[in-house]
Every structure is written in structure tokens, then in C-alpha cells.
Short mmCIF file of C-alpha atoms in Angstrom, two decimals:
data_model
loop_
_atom_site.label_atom_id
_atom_site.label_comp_id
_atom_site.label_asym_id
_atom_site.label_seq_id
_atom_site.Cartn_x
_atom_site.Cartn_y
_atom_site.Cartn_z
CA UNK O 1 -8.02 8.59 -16.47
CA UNK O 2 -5.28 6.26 -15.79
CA UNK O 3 -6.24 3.31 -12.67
CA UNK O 4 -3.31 1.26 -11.40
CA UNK O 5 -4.33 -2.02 -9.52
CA UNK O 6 -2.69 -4.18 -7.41
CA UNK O 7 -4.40 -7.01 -6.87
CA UNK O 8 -2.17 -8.70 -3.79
CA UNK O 9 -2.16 -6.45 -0.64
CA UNK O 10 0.35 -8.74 1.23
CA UNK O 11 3.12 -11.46 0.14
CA UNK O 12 5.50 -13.76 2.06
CA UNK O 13 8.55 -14.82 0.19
CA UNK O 14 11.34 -16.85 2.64
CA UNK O 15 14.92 -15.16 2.45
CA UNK O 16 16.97 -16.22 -0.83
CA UNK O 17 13.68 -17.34 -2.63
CA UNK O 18 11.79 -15.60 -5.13
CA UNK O 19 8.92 -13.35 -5.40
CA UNK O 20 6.16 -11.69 -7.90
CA UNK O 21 4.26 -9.08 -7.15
CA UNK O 22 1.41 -8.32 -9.91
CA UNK O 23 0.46 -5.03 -11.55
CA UNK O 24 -1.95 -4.12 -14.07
CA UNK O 25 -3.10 -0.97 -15.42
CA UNK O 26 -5.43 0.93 -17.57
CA UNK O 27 -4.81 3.31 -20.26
CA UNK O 28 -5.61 5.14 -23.58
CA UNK O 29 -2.11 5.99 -23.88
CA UNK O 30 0.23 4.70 -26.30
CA UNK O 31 3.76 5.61 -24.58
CA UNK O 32 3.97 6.29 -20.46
CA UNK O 33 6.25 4.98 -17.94
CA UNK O 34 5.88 2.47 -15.18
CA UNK O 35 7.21 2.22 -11.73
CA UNK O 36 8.21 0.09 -8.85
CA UNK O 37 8.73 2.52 -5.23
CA UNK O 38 9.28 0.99 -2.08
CA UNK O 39 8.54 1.87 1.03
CA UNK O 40 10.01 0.82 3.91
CA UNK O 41 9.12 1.53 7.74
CA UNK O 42 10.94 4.88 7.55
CA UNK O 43 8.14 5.65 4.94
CA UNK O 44 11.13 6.99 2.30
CA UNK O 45 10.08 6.59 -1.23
CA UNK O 46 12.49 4.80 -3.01
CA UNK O 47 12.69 3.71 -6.84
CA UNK O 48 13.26 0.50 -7.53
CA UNK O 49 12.94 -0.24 -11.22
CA UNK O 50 11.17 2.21 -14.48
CA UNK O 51 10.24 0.87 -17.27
CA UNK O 52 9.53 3.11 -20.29
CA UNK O 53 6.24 1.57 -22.83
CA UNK O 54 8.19 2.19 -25.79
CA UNK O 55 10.90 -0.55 -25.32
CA UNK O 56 10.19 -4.13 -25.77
CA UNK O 57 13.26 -4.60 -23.70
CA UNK O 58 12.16 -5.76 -19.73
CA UNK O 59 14.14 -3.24 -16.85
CA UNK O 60 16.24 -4.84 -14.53
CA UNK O 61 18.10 -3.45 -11.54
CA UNK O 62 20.73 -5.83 -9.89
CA UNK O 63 17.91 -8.97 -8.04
CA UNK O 64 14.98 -6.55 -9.60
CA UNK O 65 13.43 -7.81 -13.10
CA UNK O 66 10.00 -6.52 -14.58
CA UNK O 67 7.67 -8.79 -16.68
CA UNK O 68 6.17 -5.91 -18.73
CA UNK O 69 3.39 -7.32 -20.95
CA UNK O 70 1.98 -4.08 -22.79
CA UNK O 71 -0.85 -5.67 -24.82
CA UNK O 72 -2.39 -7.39 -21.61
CA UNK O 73 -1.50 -4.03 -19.67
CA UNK O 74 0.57 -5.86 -16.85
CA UNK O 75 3.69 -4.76 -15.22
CA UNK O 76 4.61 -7.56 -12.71
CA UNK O 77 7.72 -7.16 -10.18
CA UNK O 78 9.76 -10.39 -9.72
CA UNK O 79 12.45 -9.81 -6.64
CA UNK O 80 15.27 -12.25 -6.64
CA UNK O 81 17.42 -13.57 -3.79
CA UNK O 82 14.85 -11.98 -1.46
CA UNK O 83 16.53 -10.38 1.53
CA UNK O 84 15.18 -9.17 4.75
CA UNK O 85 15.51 -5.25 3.81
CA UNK O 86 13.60 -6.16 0.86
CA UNK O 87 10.87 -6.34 3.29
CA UNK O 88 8.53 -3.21 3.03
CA UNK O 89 5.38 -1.54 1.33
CA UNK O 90 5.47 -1.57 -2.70
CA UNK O 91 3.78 0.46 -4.90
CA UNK O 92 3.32 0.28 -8.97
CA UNK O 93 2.83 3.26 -10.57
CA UNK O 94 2.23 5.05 -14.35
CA UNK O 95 3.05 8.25 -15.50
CA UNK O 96 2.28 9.90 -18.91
CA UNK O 97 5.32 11.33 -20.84
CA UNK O 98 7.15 14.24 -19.72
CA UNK O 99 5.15 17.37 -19.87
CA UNK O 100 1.85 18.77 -17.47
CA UNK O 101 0.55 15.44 -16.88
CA UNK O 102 4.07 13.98 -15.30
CA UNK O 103 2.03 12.94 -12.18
CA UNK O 104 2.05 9.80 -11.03
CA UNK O 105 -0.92 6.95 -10.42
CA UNK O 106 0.08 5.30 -7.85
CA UNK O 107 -1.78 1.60 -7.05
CA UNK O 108 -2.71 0.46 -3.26
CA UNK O 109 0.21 -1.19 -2.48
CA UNK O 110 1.71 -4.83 -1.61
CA UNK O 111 2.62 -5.37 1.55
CA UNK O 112 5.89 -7.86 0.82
CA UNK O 113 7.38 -9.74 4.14
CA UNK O 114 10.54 -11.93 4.21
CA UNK O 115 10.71 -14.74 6.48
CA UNK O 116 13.38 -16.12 7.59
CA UNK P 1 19.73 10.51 -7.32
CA UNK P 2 18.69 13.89 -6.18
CA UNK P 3 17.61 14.63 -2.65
CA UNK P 4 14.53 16.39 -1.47
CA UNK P 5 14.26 17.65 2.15
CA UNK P 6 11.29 18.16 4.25
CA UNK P 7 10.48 19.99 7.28
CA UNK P 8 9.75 19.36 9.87
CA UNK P 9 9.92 15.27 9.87
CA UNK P 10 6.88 15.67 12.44
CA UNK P 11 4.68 18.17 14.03
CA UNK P 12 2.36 17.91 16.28
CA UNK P 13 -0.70 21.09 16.59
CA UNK P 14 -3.43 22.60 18.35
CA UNK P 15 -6.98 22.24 16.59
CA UNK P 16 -7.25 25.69 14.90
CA UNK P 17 -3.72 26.60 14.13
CA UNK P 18 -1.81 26.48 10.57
CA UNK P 19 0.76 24.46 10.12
CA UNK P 20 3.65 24.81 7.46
CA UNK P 21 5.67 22.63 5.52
CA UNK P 22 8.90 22.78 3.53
CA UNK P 23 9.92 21.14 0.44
CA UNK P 24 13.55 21.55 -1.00
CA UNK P 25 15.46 19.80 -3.59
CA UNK P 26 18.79 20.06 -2.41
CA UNK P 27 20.96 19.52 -4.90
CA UNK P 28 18.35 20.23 -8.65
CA UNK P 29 15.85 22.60 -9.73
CA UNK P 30 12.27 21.16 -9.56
CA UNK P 31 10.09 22.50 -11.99
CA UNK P 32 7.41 20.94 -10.55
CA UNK P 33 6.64 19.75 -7.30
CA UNK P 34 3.67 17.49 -6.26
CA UNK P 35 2.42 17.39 -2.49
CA UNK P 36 1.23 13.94 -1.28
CA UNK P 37 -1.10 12.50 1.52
CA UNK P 38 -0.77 9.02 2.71
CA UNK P 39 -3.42 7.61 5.50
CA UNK P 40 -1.73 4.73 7.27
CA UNK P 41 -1.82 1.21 5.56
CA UNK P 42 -2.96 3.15 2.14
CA UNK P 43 -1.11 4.42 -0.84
CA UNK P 44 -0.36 7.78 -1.53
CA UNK P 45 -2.84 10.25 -3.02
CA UNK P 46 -1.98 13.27 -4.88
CA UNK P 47 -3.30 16.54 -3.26
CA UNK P 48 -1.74 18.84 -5.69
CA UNK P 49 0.57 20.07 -8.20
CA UNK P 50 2.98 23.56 -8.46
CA UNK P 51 4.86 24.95 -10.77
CA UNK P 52 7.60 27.47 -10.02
CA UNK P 53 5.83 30.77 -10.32
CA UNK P 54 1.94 29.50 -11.17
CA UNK P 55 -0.60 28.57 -9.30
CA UNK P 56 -0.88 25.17 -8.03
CA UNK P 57 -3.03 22.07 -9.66
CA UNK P 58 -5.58 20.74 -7.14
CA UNK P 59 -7.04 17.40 -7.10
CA UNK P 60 -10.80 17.40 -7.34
CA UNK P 61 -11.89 16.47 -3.57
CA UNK P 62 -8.79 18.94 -2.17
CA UNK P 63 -10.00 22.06 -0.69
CA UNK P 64 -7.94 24.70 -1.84
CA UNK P 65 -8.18 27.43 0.85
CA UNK P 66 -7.49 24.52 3.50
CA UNK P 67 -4.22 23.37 2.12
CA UNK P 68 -2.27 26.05 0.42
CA UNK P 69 0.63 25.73 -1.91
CA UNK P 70 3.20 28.07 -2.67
CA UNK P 71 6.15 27.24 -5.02
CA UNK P 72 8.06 30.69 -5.13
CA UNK P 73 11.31 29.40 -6.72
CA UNK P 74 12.81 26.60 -8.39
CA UNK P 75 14.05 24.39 -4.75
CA UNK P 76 11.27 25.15 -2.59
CA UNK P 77 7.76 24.58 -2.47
CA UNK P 78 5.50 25.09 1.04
CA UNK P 79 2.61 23.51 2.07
CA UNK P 80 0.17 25.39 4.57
CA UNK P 81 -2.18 23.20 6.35
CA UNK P 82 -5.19 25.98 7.39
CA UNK P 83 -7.24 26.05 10.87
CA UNK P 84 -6.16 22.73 11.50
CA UNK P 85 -8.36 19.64 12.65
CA UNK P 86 -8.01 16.01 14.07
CA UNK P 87 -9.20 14.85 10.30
CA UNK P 88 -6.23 16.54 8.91
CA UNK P 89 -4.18 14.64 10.48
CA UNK P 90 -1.95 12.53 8.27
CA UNK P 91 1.65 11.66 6.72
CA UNK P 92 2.42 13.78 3.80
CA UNK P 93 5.18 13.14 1.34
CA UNK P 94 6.26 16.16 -1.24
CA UNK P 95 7.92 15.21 -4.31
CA UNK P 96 9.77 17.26 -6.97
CA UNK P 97 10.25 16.55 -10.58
CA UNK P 98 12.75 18.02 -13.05
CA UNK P 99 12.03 17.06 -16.45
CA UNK P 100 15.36 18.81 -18.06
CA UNK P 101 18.08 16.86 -15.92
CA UNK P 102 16.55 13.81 -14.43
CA UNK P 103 12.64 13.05 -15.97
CA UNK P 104 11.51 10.96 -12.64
CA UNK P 105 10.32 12.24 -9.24
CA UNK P 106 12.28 12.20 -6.18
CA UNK P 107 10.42 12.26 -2.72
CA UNK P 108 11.01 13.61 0.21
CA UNK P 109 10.81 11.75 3.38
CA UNK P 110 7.74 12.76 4.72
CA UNK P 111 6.10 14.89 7.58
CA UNK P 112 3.92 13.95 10.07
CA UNK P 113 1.22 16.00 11.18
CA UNK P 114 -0.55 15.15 14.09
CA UNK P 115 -3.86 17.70 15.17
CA UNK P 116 -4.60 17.60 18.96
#
């Protein structure tokens, strides 16, 4: 079975600096799919960033960039420009290609606050 | 992205009483649907998965006959929380999954149940 571990349950970044938040993962699997979801007060899931095993290539999403290291198994979250909305609950996750087993892992979370 | 409904956003029940929940996707058909429970400050843990017309997928540790899952068509997916208790009281999140036009889940915003 797949684990998903975050090892940081709660970072401070101040507004307009930058933050990583760490991921690592276990698997047998050669291809899968890694996520970023936050969750914000109102508890909505929301995708930030997917990453697919098979490209070398790391995602990016507008201030959203992943360091996706798929020998060592790590999928780390760098947030850019931090903003005070970017302040919330986030969650790494892996999923196994399309098919029965589409569920997601999810890890325990990071806890991310924005200071002013 | 697609939306996914839930109802009601919060209930709140008598010890001994069922409670039911609603899933829709809104504007896709979900082939599969996955049903969610999230304990405050903790991640979220998969309780089950359905399939339109089958049977749903429990997670070992999920009693079946306590929380029951139907999936009768392609948009909606209920979730029947049994003779109710104080322990079952939680947040739970429902997320559907449409590997023809979209290949990532899409959550719904949550219910939460609250056993008196």
C-alpha cells in the first residue's frame, strides 16, 4: 500500500516571501500522480498543482512550483509571493493511474500561516 | 473545474436516528464517487468507494451496515449514517471522479454531522 508523509504539521512564511512544504511518499508503482489540495477554513477542497510520475518536467500553477524528485520519492510544494489567502490546511496526495484504484492517499497535512 | 454539491452543509441529530447525505456532480457524470471523513485538525480518510450501479468499496475498519452507500446513477451518490451516535459525529467530504472527461477528483464542500 501506498503511505504519504508529511513531515511538517505547521509553517509560517511572512506575506511576499517564500515557502516549502515537504512531501515524501512510498510506492511500488512505476507511474501515479501526485497532488497538492488546500484547505482553507471553509474546509473546500481545492487543487492546487498535479504532477503526473511519468514527466521529468516539474508542474507549476501561476506562484505554485513542485520539486518532484522521483528516485528519492519526494514531492515538495514551494509557494511563491505568499499571500494571506494562501493561508490554510495542505495536503499531498498519490493516486495510482486511472482505473479501480483512482483513490487517493492523502498525507496528514501542513498547517501553512502567513504573517503579515 | 466541475462542481460537486452536498447536502445538507450541516445537520445536527438525535442519538438513534439516520441521517442522509447527498452527493451531486452538477455539471459531469461521476463514475465513481468516494465518501470521506475528516476528524478536526486531521486529514481526510477514505470510508468508501461507489460505482454507478455496484456495490460500494469499503475501507477495512468501516462498518458497512452503519454507513451505507448508494450510487443509483451517474450524478448522485447518498450516504446514510445508521442509528446514529455522539462518535459518529464528524465532517464528511464526498468526492466524485470521472475518468473519461476530467481524470482528477472534485470534492464537495462538506457536511457536518453533529449527534446529540
Amino acid at each position: 500500500a501506498q503511505t504519504v508523509t508529511q513531515s511538517q504539521p505547521e509553517m509560517s512564511v511572512q506575506e511576499a516571501e517564500t515557502v516549502t512544504l515537504s512531501c515524501t511518499y512510498d510506492t511500488s508503482e512505476s507511474d501515479y500522480y501526485l497532488f497538492w489540495y488546500k484547505q482553507p477554513p471553509s474546509r473546500q477542497m481545492i487543487l492546487v498543482i498535479r504532477q503526473e510520475a511519468y514527466k521529468q518536467q516539474n508542474a507549476t500553477e501561476n506562484r505554485f512550483s513542485v520539486n518532484f524528485q522521483k528516485a528519492a520519492k519526494s514531492f515538495s510544494l514551494k509557494i511563491s509571493d505568499s499571500q494571506l489567502g494562501d493561508a490554510a490546511m495542505y495536503f499531498c496526495a498519490y493516486r495510482s493511474p486511472s482505473g479501480t484504484a483512482s483513490k487517493l492517499t492523502f498525507g496528514t497535512g501542513t498547517r501553512l500561516q502567513v504573517t503579515l | 473545474g466541475a462542481v460537486v454539491s452536498q447536502h445538507p452543509s450541516w445537520v445536527i441529530c438525535k442519538s438513534g436516528t439516520s441521517v442522509k447525505i447527498e452527493c451531486r456532480s452538477l455539471d459531469f457524470q461521476a463514475t465513481t464517487m468516494f465518501w470521506y471523513r475528516q476528524f478536526p485538525k486531521q486529514s481526510l480518510m477514505l470510508m468508501a468507494t461507489s460505482n454507478e450501479g455496484s456495490k460500494a468499496t469499503y475501507e477495512q475498519g468501516v462498518e458497512k451496515d452503519k454507513f451505507l452507500i448508494n450510487h443509483a446513477s451517474l450524478t448522485l451518490s447518498t450516504l446514510t449514517v445508521t442509528s446514529a451516535h455522539p462518535e459518529d459525529s464528524s465532517f464528511y467530504i464526498c468526492s466524485a471522479f470521472s475518468g473519461r472527461t476530467h481524470n482528477e477528483q472534485f470534492f464537495g464542500p462538506g457536511t457536518r454531522l453533529t449527534v446529540l
